[in-house]
Amino acid sequence: MDDIKLNSLKMDRRSFVAAGMAAATALGASASLYGCDNRLSETGEEGGAAGNDAPVQLAGEWKTIACSHGCGTRCMNKVLVNDGVVIRQKTDDTHEDSIEHPQQRGCLRGRALYESQMGADRLKYPMKRKSWTPEDPHGDLRGKEGYERISWEDALDIVADQLKKVYTEVGPKGVYTPGCLSGGYIRPLLNACGGYLGVSDTISFGTHTLRVSLGHSSTTVNDRMDMIENAENIIMLGNNPGWGSNGNPSFNFREARDRGAQFIYIGPSYNVSANMLDAKWVPVKPGTDTALLLGVAHEMLRLDEEQGNVVDWDFLHTYCVGFDAESMPADAAENENFRGYVLGEYDGVPKTAEWASAITGAAPADITYLAEALGKEHATILSHGYASARCNGAEDLPQAIMTIAAMGGHFGKPGHACGNYFVDRCGTGGDPICSVGDDGTGDLEPVELTPLCDPSLVPDPEHPDYVNALEMWDAVITGQYTNSGRRGAIPPEPATCDIRFIYGSRDNTLRATPNANRMVEALRTVDFFLVQHIFATASAPYADIILPVLADFEHDIALEGGDQDREGFLFYTPLGETPYEAHSDRWIAEQLLERLGYDPKDVYPYTEEQCYFNYLASSTIMDESGEYTPLITITQEDIDEMGVEGEPQQGVVDLPTLRETGIYQVPRFFGDGYTHIAYADFIADPEANPVNSASGKFEIYCQEKGDKLNSLAFGGETYKPYATYHEQTGDEGYPLLMFNTHYPRSACSDFDNVTTLREAFDAPVTMNAADAAAAGIKTGDAVLVSSPYGRILRPVSVSNQIVPGAIDVPNGTWPDFDDEGIDRGGCPNTLYGGAPKGMGVSGYNNVSVKVEKWTGAEITPDFERQLVIEAE
């Protein structure tokens, strides 16, 4: 077999980067070297060649391609395909842009889709690590040696044999899946074999993942049209849609600003979104947001006593329980309430503005300013991100946010809301106007299958074991972990495992999980590590077998929502057959099932084509009265052409039109019947429309929450049924707190392999000017950032727009370890480790670190590194 060379390819900057950036700039497109020569002529004002007013007419077909990445937005990207080659890319131009009918414009990441998935690092065929054998995996060589090309038959036989071996010898606790499991296709495969160990993490939502009936959903907010038209104040707690969620969220916020809304930003750095919106900045240290809100609560009480009309007492006593002694819930086990705690009646410490200032760094005057803005007479929206909940000690933050909003009565009225305004439905509120369908498999009775393992080892499907993310690599190495179920489903209990097979499916585990150094050690101890992906991730060089999968735009993907899955749909069109040997995740799973003795139809009863059709046929659109009808007109000819079973139906848009335009979107207007005010029904009649809590009201005192947290506490912490502050102490010798922002060159684990984006955005560590001066550091220097768990090497940017005592390490960068164990890729997860605390949340945004000026050799820019696994 041919040898495969594993290298960190230093591509010529001027031949790759310059060509790609020129294409992105001149054409509004991101191009890769695949299929493009990028020889560009100068363009005139009308898009033609210089001196020629006629636009260039290029042959080919425009197709809408999938941008299904973890930024919280779904935008439109189209490519021009000529003879199977992508030659141009653009974004939504299907209609004139307006706030009522916004274009679904892609960001720079989305416009780099083709380069991301069809670049030099594309995985083209199955590969095996050279020295791996079933008898001796030679795990110590993972990440250090190259690969050889093998056939699909051989690769699948090896994987199936390793699965059979681990299930029969160990059982489900010998198989570990740290990632997303390829959209659910791999999960049924492993469940058929007998189950698996998964990871419980809070990567996105932090402590908002706690499933406690407080009566408030953090994503249930007023419609965006109401926000734009009626909000007086918009408080952004840790929001940064300009970088984290690049589509229409920023467009909506800017329109609200232009119509007179005043913005206030709370966070450890004055980010691009706050700058765009001319927001007043209330600076806070990472992880201290709960203390800030408690100080705001005290100020609201003080101001109300002095001048009145700040606290909405009618709202607190009609729609809430537990704010004070007058409104306690029937199930209260403690004779305490939130007001008493804030006033210091139980611990002798009033939570004054000065108290909060000493913890958070926010000026007392700023805390008073927030209290005034949240007063009952102002139409105020409290829009939180999730970054502040991804901190150690943030267990009480979601309840504190709800409590502060309730004190001002900011629920159920035009211009008043509390929740997240740019993730999921982006403040569109209520049920989606356009509702994506489902594949129909949920209605089928599961087939009873005989597991490969001893049946007594099969986990309870209602309560399978999960390993907390902070313990995941220790579990591999030591065989010990704490099982608390999926995101705290059960109280923590000691457990054992013998992990021998790690299935890395469509994830970039080395980047996405805490304690990356420990992961490298763990990967070298197991019998088998499988990676299946589109391109070479940071994890791929450690794999024993690498399986190439189809790019997102190489096979059918069901409709996904435009404008945050409410006002429209994007319809993705496959580009055609892959030029490589890649297959779909579903195909891989079916091939493995056959080798393991199962009938794939028992696990996947519908074909991929039938599932796709079911999505289309069950997608609906809401009329202004709230009734749903089919979205898509489907004819018998459509059904016959797709080769599926189904019935014709009448909708509002036919399949050929949807295929051609790539989008269906409902135009809006201010005051239309789709405008939604969150909790309006509850406010109108709380008895007839109770919220989801034991009392049917917003629970400022929530016994279920207190009991749940106390049953989950990993470190023996104790919690009250109302929001309190839990002081966090850092690691000795590591005086700074690291947080990591979503960064414009990547979306979670995606896009950081794109050379042009890494050239455009160099992802420096941002450091406060006073902290930098004390260490002799200036902008452009390289710095070594260390924690008890790892070290990273990055360029630094010195700024006065970040609070003292904090540094920002951009999220999304891929690790790249040198021989000394220093991560030169700058992944923030390299710095994060330790034992889980509280409810087991991964506290990514208040990690103890130290920063030193780098005095070693000059660091290599990110864009000069490109991981490629290729044949010689």
Coordinates of C-alpha atoms in Angstrom, one line a residue, residues 161-615:
D161 CA -13.8 -6.4 14.7
Q162 CA -12.8 -3.9 17.3
L163 CA -16.4 -3.1 18.2
K164 CA -17.2 -6.8 18.5
K165 CA -14.1 -7.4 20.7
V166 CA -14.8 -4.6 23.1
Y167 CA -18.5 -5.3 23.5
T168 CA -17.9 -9.0 24.1
E169 CA -14.9 -8.5 26.5
V170 CA -15.9 -5.4 28.4
G171 CA -19.4 -4.3 27.4
P172 CA -20.8 -0.8 26.8
K173 CA -18.5 0.9 29.3
G174 CA -15.6 0.0 27.1
V175 CA -16.9 2.3 24.3
Y176 CA -16.7 6.0 24.7
T177 CA -18.1 8.7 22.4
P178 CA -17.0 12.2 23.3
G179 CA -18.6 14.0 20.4
C180 CA -21.8 14.7 18.5
L181 CA -22.2 11.2 17.0
S182 CA -22.7 12.4 13.4
G183 CA -26.2 13.8 13.8
G184 CA -27.5 10.7 15.5
Y185 CA -26.5 8.1 12.9
I186 CA -23.9 6.5 15.0
R187 CA -25.9 6.5 18.3
P188 CA -28.4 3.8 17.0
L189 CA -25.5 1.7 15.8
L190 CA -23.9 1.7 19.3
N191 CA -27.2 1.2 21.1
A192 CA -27.8 -1.9 18.9
C193 CA -24.5 -3.3 20.1
G194 CA -25.4 -2.7 23.8
G195 CA -24.9 1.0 24.5
Y196 CA -22.0 3.3 25.2
L197 CA -20.5 5.9 27.6
G198 CA -21.2 9.5 26.6
V199 CA -20.0 12.8 27.9
S200 CA -22.0 15.3 29.9
D201 CA -20.9 18.8 29.2
T202 CA -22.2 22.3 29.1
I203 CA -20.3 23.6 26.1
S204 CA -23.1 26.0 24.9
F205 CA -25.7 26.8 27.6
G206 CA -23.7 26.4 30.8
T207 CA -25.9 26.5 33.9
H208 CA -29.0 27.2 31.8
T209 CA -29.0 23.5 31.0
L210 CA -30.3 22.7 34.5
R211 CA -33.8 21.3 34.0
V212 CA -35.6 23.0 36.9
S213 CA -39.1 24.3 36.7
L214 CA -38.5 28.0 37.7
G215 CA -41.3 28.9 35.4
H216 CA -39.1 30.8 32.9
S217 CA -37.4 29.6 29.7
S218 CA -34.3 31.7 28.9
T219 CA -35.1 31.5 25.2
T220 CA -38.8 32.5 25.4
V221 CA -38.7 36.2 24.5
N222 CA -40.8 38.7 22.6
D223 CA -40.8 38.8 18.8
R224 CA -37.9 40.7 17.2
M225 CA -40.4 43.1 15.7
D226 CA -41.7 44.1 19.1
M227 CA -38.1 44.5 20.4
I228 CA -37.3 46.8 17.5
E229 CA -40.4 48.9 17.8
N230 CA -41.0 49.1 21.5
A231 CA -37.9 48.6 23.6
E232 CA -36.6 51.6 25.5
N233 CA -33.5 49.9 27.1
I234 CA -31.8 46.8 25.9
I235 CA -29.4 45.3 28.5
M236 CA -26.9 42.8 26.9
L237 CA -25.5 40.5 29.6
G238 CA -22.5 38.8 27.9
N239 CA -24.0 39.2 24.4
N240 CA -21.7 39.4 21.3
P241 CA -23.7 38.5 18.2
G242 CA -21.4 40.5 16.0
W243 CA -18.8 37.8 16.4
G244 CA -20.6 34.8 17.8
S245 CA -23.8 34.8 15.7
N246 CA -23.0 36.9 12.6
G247 CA -26.3 36.9 10.8
N248 CA -29.5 38.9 11.4
P249 CA -29.3 39.2 15.2
S250 CA -27.0 42.2 14.8
F251 CA -29.2 43.6 12.1
N252 CA -32.2 43.5 14.5
F253 CA -30.2 45.1 17.3
R254 CA -29.0 47.9 15.1
E255 CA -32.5 48.7 13.9
A256 CA -33.6 48.9 17.5
R257 CA -30.8 51.3 18.2
D258 CA -31.6 53.4 15.2
R259 CA -35.2 53.7 16.4
G260 CA -34.1 55.0 19.8
A261 CA -33.3 52.0 22.0
Q262 CA -30.5 52.6 24.5
F263 CA -28.0 49.7 24.9
I264 CA -26.1 48.7 28.0
Y265 CA -23.5 46.0 27.8
I266 CA -22.3 43.9 30.8
G267 CA -19.2 41.9 30.4
P268 CA -15.4 41.7 31.0
S269 CA -14.5 43.4 27.7
Y270 CA -16.1 46.0 25.5
N271 CA -16.8 43.8 22.5
V272 CA -17.5 44.6 18.9
S273 CA -21.3 44.3 19.3
A274 CA -21.3 46.8 22.2
N275 CA -19.2 49.2 20.1
M276 CA -21.5 48.8 17.1
L277 CA -24.6 49.6 19.3
D278 CA -23.0 52.6 21.1
A279 CA -23.7 50.7 24.3
K280 CA -22.8 51.9 27.8
W281 CA -20.3 49.4 29.2
V282 CA -20.6 48.0 32.7
P283 CA -17.3 46.1 33.1
V284 CA -17.4 43.0 35.4
K285 CA -14.8 40.4 36.2
P286 CA -15.5 36.9 34.6
G287 CA -17.8 34.8 36.7
T288 CA -19.1 37.6 39.0
D289 CA -22.4 38.3 37.2
T290 CA -24.6 36.9 40.0
A291 CA -23.0 39.2 42.5
L292 CA -23.6 42.1 40.1
L293 CA -27.3 41.3 39.8
L294 CA -27.7 41.0 43.6
G295 CA -26.2 44.5 43.9
V296 CA -28.7 45.7 41.3
A297 CA -31.5 44.1 43.3
H298 CA -30.4 45.9 46.4
E299 CA -30.2 49.2 44.5
M300 CA -33.7 48.7 43.0
L301 CA -35.1 48.2 46.6
R302 CA -33.2 51.3 47.8
L303 CA -34.3 53.5 44.9
D304 CA -37.9 52.3 45.2
E305 CA -38.0 53.1 48.9
E306 CA -36.5 56.6 48.3
Q307 CA -38.5 57.6 45.1
G308 CA -41.0 54.8 44.3
N309 CA -41.9 53.4 40.9
V310 CA -38.8 51.2 40.6
V311 CA -39.9 47.8 41.9
D312 CA -43.1 46.4 40.4
W313 CA -44.7 45.0 43.6
D314 CA -47.9 44.1 41.9
F315 CA -46.0 41.9 39.4
L316 CA -44.0 40.2 42.2
H317 CA -47.0 39.4 44.3
T318 CA -49.3 38.4 41.4
Y319 CA -47.1 36.5 39.1
C320 CA -44.2 35.4 41.3
V321 CA -43.5 33.5 44.5
G322 CA -40.7 33.8 47.0
F323 CA -39.6 37.4 46.6
D324 CA -40.6 38.3 50.2
A325 CA -42.4 36.9 53.2
E326 CA -45.7 37.8 51.6
S327 CA -45.3 35.6 48.6
M328 CA -43.8 32.3 49.7
P329 CA -44.8 29.2 47.8
A330 CA -46.7 26.4 49.5
D331 CA -43.8 23.9 49.2
A332 CA -41.2 26.2 50.8
A333 CA -39.0 24.2 53.3
E334 CA -37.1 27.3 54.5
N335 CA -38.3 30.4 56.2
E336 CA -36.2 32.6 54.0
N337 CA -36.8 34.7 50.9
F338 CA -34.8 36.6 48.2
R339 CA -35.5 40.1 49.6
G340 CA -34.3 39.1 53.1
Y341 CA -31.1 37.7 51.6
V342 CA -30.4 40.8 49.6
L343 CA -30.9 43.0 52.6
G344 CA -28.5 40.8 54.7
E345 CA -31.1 39.5 57.1
Y346 CA -29.7 36.0 57.2
D347 CA -25.9 36.5 56.9
G348 CA -25.5 40.0 58.1
V349 CA -24.2 41.2 54.7
P350 CA -26.4 43.5 52.7
K351 CA -25.8 43.0 49.0
T352 CA -25.3 46.7 48.4
A353 CA -23.8 48.3 45.3
E354 CA -20.5 48.7 47.2
W355 CA -20.5 45.1 48.1
A356 CA -21.1 44.0 44.5
S357 CA -18.5 46.5 43.3
A358 CA -15.8 45.0 45.5
I359 CA -16.5 41.5 43.9
T360 CA -17.2 42.5 40.3
G361 CA -15.1 45.5 39.7
A362 CA -18.1 47.4 38.4
A363 CA -18.4 51.0 39.8
P364 CA -21.3 51.5 42.3
A365 CA -22.6 54.3 40.0
D366 CA -22.9 51.8 37.2
I367 CA -24.8 49.4 39.4
T368 CA -27.2 52.2 40.3
Y369 CA -27.5 53.0 36.6
L370 CA -28.6 49.4 35.8
A371 CA -31.1 49.5 38.7
E372 CA -32.7 52.7 37.3
A373 CA -32.8 51.2 33.7
L374 CA -34.5 48.1 35.1
G375 CA -37.2 50.1 36.9
K376 CA -40.8 49.3 36.2
E377 CA -41.5 52.5 34.3
H378 CA -39.0 51.7 31.5
A379 CA -39.7 49.3 28.7
T380 CA -36.6 47.2 29.2
I381 CA -35.3 44.0 27.7
L382 CA -32.7 42.0 29.6
S383 CA -31.0 39.9 26.9
H384 CA -28.4 37.5 28.2
G385 CA -25.9 35.4 26.3
Y386 CA -24.7 32.0 27.7
A387 CA -21.1 32.9 28.2
S388 CA -21.7 34.1 31.8
A389 CA -23.3 30.8 32.6
R390 CA -20.3 28.9 31.5
C391 CA -18.4 29.8 34.6
N392 CA -17.6 28.1 37.9
G393 CA -20.1 29.3 40.5
A394 CA -22.8 30.3 38.0
E395 CA -25.4 27.8 39.2
D396 CA -27.7 30.6 40.5
L397 CA -27.2 33.0 37.6
P398 CA -30.3 31.9 35.5
Q399 CA -32.6 32.4 38.5
A400 CA -30.9 35.8 39.3
I401 CA -31.5 37.0 35.8
M402 CA -35.2 36.0 36.0
T403 CA -35.5 37.6 39.4
I404 CA -34.1 41.0 38.4
A405 CA -36.4 41.1 35.3
A406 CA -39.4 40.2 37.5
M407 CA -38.6 43.0 40.0
G408 CA -39.2 45.5 37.1
G409 CA -42.2 43.6 35.8
H410 CA -40.4 43.0 32.5
F411 CA -42.5 40.0 31.2
G412 CA -45.6 39.8 29.1
K413 CA -45.7 43.4 27.8
P414 CA -44.6 45.1 24.6
G415 CA -41.0 46.2 24.9
H416 CA -40.4 44.2 28.0
A417 CA -38.7 40.8 27.9
C418 CA -36.0 38.6 29.5
G419 CA -34.1 35.9 27.7
N420 CA -31.6 35.2 24.9
Y421 CA -32.1 37.4 21.9
F422 CA -29.7 35.9 19.4
V423 CA -29.4 32.1 19.9
D424 CA -31.9 29.6 18.6
R425 CA -34.9 31.8 17.6
C426 CA -33.2 35.1 17.9
G427 CA -35.9 36.9 19.7
T428 CA -38.5 35.9 17.2
G429 CA -40.5 34.4 20.1
G430 CA -43.3 31.9 20.4
D431 CA -43.8 29.1 18.0
P432 CA -42.0 29.3 14.6
I433 CA -43.9 30.6 11.6
C434 CA -42.3 28.0 9.5
S435 CA -41.8 24.8 11.3
V436 CA -39.3 22.2 10.1
G437 CA -40.7 18.7 10.0
D438 CA -39.3 15.4 11.2
D439 CA -38.0 12.2 9.6
G440 CA -40.9 10.1 10.9
T441 CA -38.7 7.6 12.8
G442 CA -40.0 8.8 16.2
D443 CA -43.4 7.3 15.5
L444 CA -42.0 3.8 14.9
E445 CA -41.9 1.0 17.4
P446 CA -38.2 0.1 18.2
V447 CA -37.1 -3.4 17.1
E448 CA -35.8 -5.6 19.9
L449 CA -32.2 -6.4 19.1
T450 CA -29.8 -8.8 20.8
P451 CA -26.8 -6.9 22.0
L452 CA -23.2 -8.0 21.4
C453 CA -22.5 -7.8 25.1
D454 CA -23.9 -9.7 28.1
P455 CA -27.5 -8.4 28.3
S456 CA -27.0 -7.7 32.0
L457 CA -24.4 -5.0 31.0
V458 CA -26.9 -3.1 28.9
P459 CA -27.6 0.3 30.6
D460 CA -31.0 1.5 31.5
P461 CA -32.2 3.5 28.5
E462 CA -33.9 6.0 30.8
H463 CA -30.7 6.6 32.8
P464 CA -27.6 5.8 30.9
D465 CA -24.2 6.6 32.3
Y466 CA -22.4 9.8 31.4
V467 CA -19.0 11.0 32.2
N468 CA -18.6 14.6 33.3
A469 CA -16.4 16.5 30.8
L470 CA -13.8 17.4 33.4
E471 CA -13.4 13.7 34.3
M472 CA -13.5 12.3 30.8
W473 CA -9.8 11.7 30.2
D474 CA -9.1 10.7 33.8
A475 CA -11.9 8.1 33.3
V476 CA -10.0 6.7 30.3
I477 CA -6.7 6.5 32.2
T478 CA -7.9 5.5 35.6
G479 CA -11.2 3.7 35.0
Q480 CA -12.9 5.9 37.6
Y481 CA -15.5 8.5 37.1
T482 CA -18.6 10.1 38.7
N483 CA -21.9 9.3 37.0
S484 CA -24.6 12.0 37.3
G485 CA -26.4 11.1 34.1
R486 CA -27.0 13.5 31.2
R487 CA -26.5 17.1 32.6
G488 CA -27.3 16.2 36.1
A489 CA -30.2 13.7 35.7
I490 CA -29.3 11.8 38.8
P491 CA -27.2 12.6 42.0
P492 CA -23.5 11.9 41.4
E493 CA -22.3 8.5 42.3
P494 CA -18.9 6.8 41.9
A495 CA -18.6 4.5 38.9
T496 CA -16.0 2.4 37.1
C497 CA -15.2 1.8 33.4
D498 CA -12.7 0.1 31.1
I499 CA -12.6 2.3 28.0
R500 CA -10.8 0.6 25.1
F501 CA -12.6 2.0 22.0
I502 CA -13.1 5.8 21.4
Y503 CA -15.5 6.7 18.5
G504 CA -14.7 10.2 17.3
S505 CA -17.6 10.9 14.9
R506 CA -17.8 14.3 13.2
D507 CA -16.2 16.0 16.1
N508 CA -12.9 17.7 16.9
T509 CA -12.5 16.2 20.4
L510 CA -9.0 17.6 21.0
R511 CA -10.3 21.1 20.6
A512 CA -13.8 20.8 22.0
T513 CA -13.2 19.2 25.4
P514 CA -11.4 20.3 28.6
N515 CA -7.8 19.3 29.5
A516 CA -6.5 18.7 26.0
N517 CA -3.0 17.7 27.4
R518 CA -4.7 14.9 29.4
M519 CA -6.6 13.8 26.3
V520 CA -3.4 13.2 24.4
E521 CA -2.2 11.0 27.3
A522 CA -5.6 9.2 27.4
L523 CA -5.7 8.5 23.6
R524 CA -2.3 6.7 23.8
T525 CA -3.7 4.2 26.4
V526 CA -6.7 2.8 24.5
D527 CA -6.9 -0.1 22.1
F528 CA -8.6 1.7 19.3
F529 CA -9.4 5.3 18.3
L530 CA -11.6 5.9 15.3
V531 CA -12.1 9.2 13.6
Q532 CA -14.6 9.8 10.8
H533 CA -14.8 13.4 9.4
I534 CA -14.8 15.5 6.3
F535 CA -11.3 17.0 6.8
A536 CA -8.3 16.5 9.1
T537 CA -9.1 17.8 12.5
A538 CA -6.7 18.3 15.4
S539 CA -7.8 14.9 16.7
A540 CA -7.2 13.0 13.4
P541 CA -3.4 12.4 13.8
Y542 CA -4.1 10.3 16.9
A543 CA -6.6 8.0 15.2
D544 CA -5.9 4.4 14.3
I545 CA -8.5 4.3 11.5
I546 CA -9.7 7.5 9.6
L547 CA -12.9 7.3 7.6
P548 CA -13.8 10.1 5.2
V549 CA -17.4 11.3 5.2
L550 CA -19.3 13.3 2.7
A551 CA -19.2 17.1 3.0
D552 CA -22.5 18.7 4.0
F553 CA -23.2 19.9 0.5
E554 CA -22.5 16.5 -1.1
H555 CA -25.7 14.8 0.0
D556 CA -29.3 15.7 0.8
I557 CA -29.8 17.6 4.0
A558 CA -33.3 18.5 5.2
L559 CA -34.6 22.0 5.4
E560 CA -33.2 24.2 8.1
G561 CA -34.6 27.4 9.4
G562 CA -33.7 30.8 8.1
D563 CA -33.9 33.7 10.6
Q564 CA -33.4 31.3 13.5
D565 CA -35.9 28.7 12.4
R566 CA -39.0 30.9 12.6
E567 CA -39.7 33.1 9.6
G568 CA -38.4 30.9 6.9
F569 CA -36.5 27.9 5.5
L570 CA -33.3 27.3 3.7
F571 CA -33.4 24.5 1.1
Y572 CA -30.1 22.9 0.5
T573 CA -29.2 21.4 -2.9
P574 CA -26.5 18.7 -3.2
L575 CA -23.6 19.7 -5.4
G576 CA -23.3 16.2 -6.8
E577 CA -21.1 13.2 -6.3
T578 CA -17.9 13.6 -4.3
P579 CA -14.7 13.3 -6.3
Y580 CA -13.2 11.2 -3.5
E581 CA -14.1 7.9 -1.7
A582 CA -16.1 9.5 1.0
H583 CA -19.5 8.1 2.2
S584 CA -22.3 9.3 4.4
D585 CA -22.3 8.6 8.1
R586 CA -25.5 6.6 7.6
W587 CA -23.8 4.4 5.0
I588 CA -20.9 3.7 7.4
A589 CA -23.2 2.8 10.2
E590 CA -25.2 0.4 8.0
Q591 CA -22.0 -1.3 6.7
L592 CA -20.9 -1.8 10.3
L593 CA -24.2 -3.2 11.3
E594 CA -24.1 -5.8 8.6
R595 CA -20.6 -6.9 9.7
L596 CA -21.8 -7.2 13.3
G597 CA -24.7 -9.5 12.3
Y598 CA -27.6 -7.0 12.3
D599 CA -30.1 -6.0 9.6
P600 CA -29.6 -2.3 9.1
K601 CA -33.4 -2.0 8.4
D602 CA -34.1 -2.9 12.0
V603 CA -32.0 0.1 13.1
Y604 CA -32.8 2.5 10.3
P605 CA -36.2 1.5 9.0
Y606 CA -36.4 4.4 6.5
T607 CA -33.9 5.0 3.7
E608 CA -32.1 8.3 3.7
E609 CA -34.2 9.4 0.8
Q610 CA -37.4 8.5 2.7
C611 CA -36.3 10.4 5.8
Y612 CA -35.5 13.4 3.6
F613 CA -39.0 13.3 2.0
N614 CA -40.6 12.9 5.4
Y615 CA -38.9 16.1 6.5

